[in-house]
XYZ file of C-alpha atoms in Angstrom:
154
model
C 7.113 27.301 41.407
C 9.203 25.201 39.395
C 12.573 27.039 39.676
C 12.059 26.138 43.480
C 11.181 22.794 43.097
C 14.191 22.325 40.590
C 16.831 23.849 42.596
C 14.876 21.591 45.944
C 16.030 18.299 44.199
C 19.031 19.688 42.520
C 20.173 17.693 39.572
C 18.958 13.746 41.321
C 15.252 15.089 40.117
C 16.744 13.918 36.318
C 18.152 10.833 37.726
C 15.379 10.089 39.892
C 12.838 10.487 36.820
C 15.681 8.492 34.315
C 15.146 6.036 37.047
C 11.363 5.872 37.352
C 11.294 6.017 33.570
C 13.246 2.460 33.320
C 11.727 1.086 35.678
C 8.193 1.766 33.817
C 9.740 0.387 30.701
C 10.554 -2.791 32.991
C 6.902 -3.384 33.879
C 4.954 -2.307 30.908
C 7.690 -3.248 28.474
C 7.171 -1.408 25.032
C 11.244 0.388 24.187
C 9.770 3.216 24.507
C 10.288 5.089 27.889
C 13.754 3.100 27.449
C 15.178 5.899 25.616
C 13.533 8.716 27.364
C 14.758 7.250 30.817
C 18.353 7.008 29.320
C 17.735 10.669 27.931
C 16.864 12.042 31.546
C 19.586 10.101 33.245
C 22.153 12.238 30.509
C 20.645 15.410 31.715
C 21.285 14.122 35.558
C 25.023 13.463 34.760
C 25.432 16.745 32.972
C 24.046 18.537 35.825
C 25.879 16.810 37.959
C 28.615 17.876 36.810
C 27.903 21.785 35.277
C 24.973 22.585 38.139
C 26.046 26.109 39.294
C 26.475 27.245 36.392
C 24.598 30.200 34.844
C 23.469 29.034 31.980
C 22.130 25.792 33.101
C 18.359 27.052 34.043
C 15.537 24.190 34.688
C 14.291 25.321 31.182
C 17.827 24.288 29.521
C 17.503 21.649 31.158
C 14.149 20.185 29.898
C 14.831 21.596 26.404
C 18.270 19.197 26.514
C 16.222 16.385 27.990
C 13.661 16.725 25.052
C 15.831 17.406 22.372
C 17.996 13.944 23.898
C 14.697 12.131 24.189
C 14.209 12.654 20.223
C 17.450 11.984 19.411
C 17.717 8.647 22.039
C 14.621 7.630 20.409
C 15.517 7.850 16.858
C 18.787 5.946 17.366
C 16.760 3.364 19.490
C 14.234 2.591 16.637
C 17.252 2.208 13.902
C 19.246 0.038 16.335
C 16.852 -2.175 17.526
C 13.837 -1.889 14.917
C 16.058 -2.286 11.596
C 15.800 -5.821 11.418
C 13.356 -6.680 8.512
C 14.155 -10.747 8.425
C 11.837 -12.602 5.458
C 9.541 -15.103 7.897
C 10.181 -18.882 7.388
C 6.328 -19.105 7.549
C 4.679 -15.820 5.549
C 1.308 -17.221 5.542
C 1.213 -17.910 9.057
C -1.736 -16.253 10.133
C -2.941 -15.999 6.178
C -5.609 -19.306 6.114
C -7.008 -17.448 3.308
C -3.833 -17.074 1.353
C -2.553 -20.494 2.212
C -5.202 -22.226 0.176
C -4.687 -20.919 -2.815
C -3.750 -24.121 -5.626
C -5.944 -26.070 -3.581
C -8.587 -28.438 -4.741
C -12.502 -28.570 -3.297
C -15.248 -29.551 -4.572
C -18.699 -27.028 -4.224
C -20.494 -27.480 -1.024
C -23.119 -25.229 -2.089
C -23.658 -24.270 -5.766
C -22.531 -20.468 -7.157
C -25.375 -18.434 -8.103
C -24.514 -14.881 -8.664
C -20.949 -15.260 -8.712
C -21.142 -16.676 -4.906
C -21.186 -20.220 -3.460
C -19.494 -22.017 -0.950
C -16.560 -24.996 -0.509
C -15.793 -27.290 2.230
C -11.701 -27.150 2.644
C -10.498 -29.331 5.613
C -13.177 -28.837 8.225
C -14.170 -25.023 7.389
C -17.115 -23.737 4.941
C -15.606 -20.946 2.825
C -17.977 -18.516 1.302
C -16.411 -18.352 -2.695
C -16.610 -15.832 -5.688
C -16.861 -17.575 -9.441
C -18.652 -18.113 -12.422
C -21.869 -20.041 -11.850
C -21.266 -24.111 -10.830
C -24.043 -26.528 -9.797
C -22.753 -28.286 -6.399
C -20.321 -30.577 -6.270
C -18.154 -29.122 -9.487
C -14.080 -29.448 -8.517
C -12.691 -26.093 -8.456
C -9.316 -24.694 -7.786
C -9.022 -21.755 -5.006
C -6.730 -19.214 -7.278
C -6.726 -15.774 -5.166
C -8.053 -15.014 -1.135
C -9.300 -11.632 -0.844
C -7.207 -9.849 1.763
C -9.975 -9.931 4.406
C -9.464 -13.760 4.140
C -13.705 -14.142 4.056
C -13.632 -15.077 0.718
C -11.779 -17.421 -1.599
C -12.088 -16.813 -5.470
C -11.871 -20.183 -7.725
C -12.512 -21.645 -11.027
C -13.342 -25.018 -12.477
C -10.819 -27.368 -12.868
């Protein structure tokens, strides 16, 4: 069945697959289908050249397509994904880390290591030594989840 489908479409089946994958990449971009589409187009181009060769069976074509898909995906990642430039705002989405070093007054006392401070318009949970409400504190650390700050008395 696969032999019949491949022989009826000829080398154009790979070209059609390649263009369909490129259109999918345009509709839903993610830089993944692009590389697989390029691999299909390459197999299609090779098929146009050597379609009548005895060795050029559909199994060989699929194997070449899989190998070229992997090679083009790795080459694409190297080409497009190798730009790790430092951000000019490394704390942009880390609100808790932005608070480190700021001074605040305890809105609620710290009891059993837990309390609250108000920074800006936000009430933050804090941990630190037991202190009464109204004490000046400095933020010294932020939890990875940004849900709790660590404070010390000023």
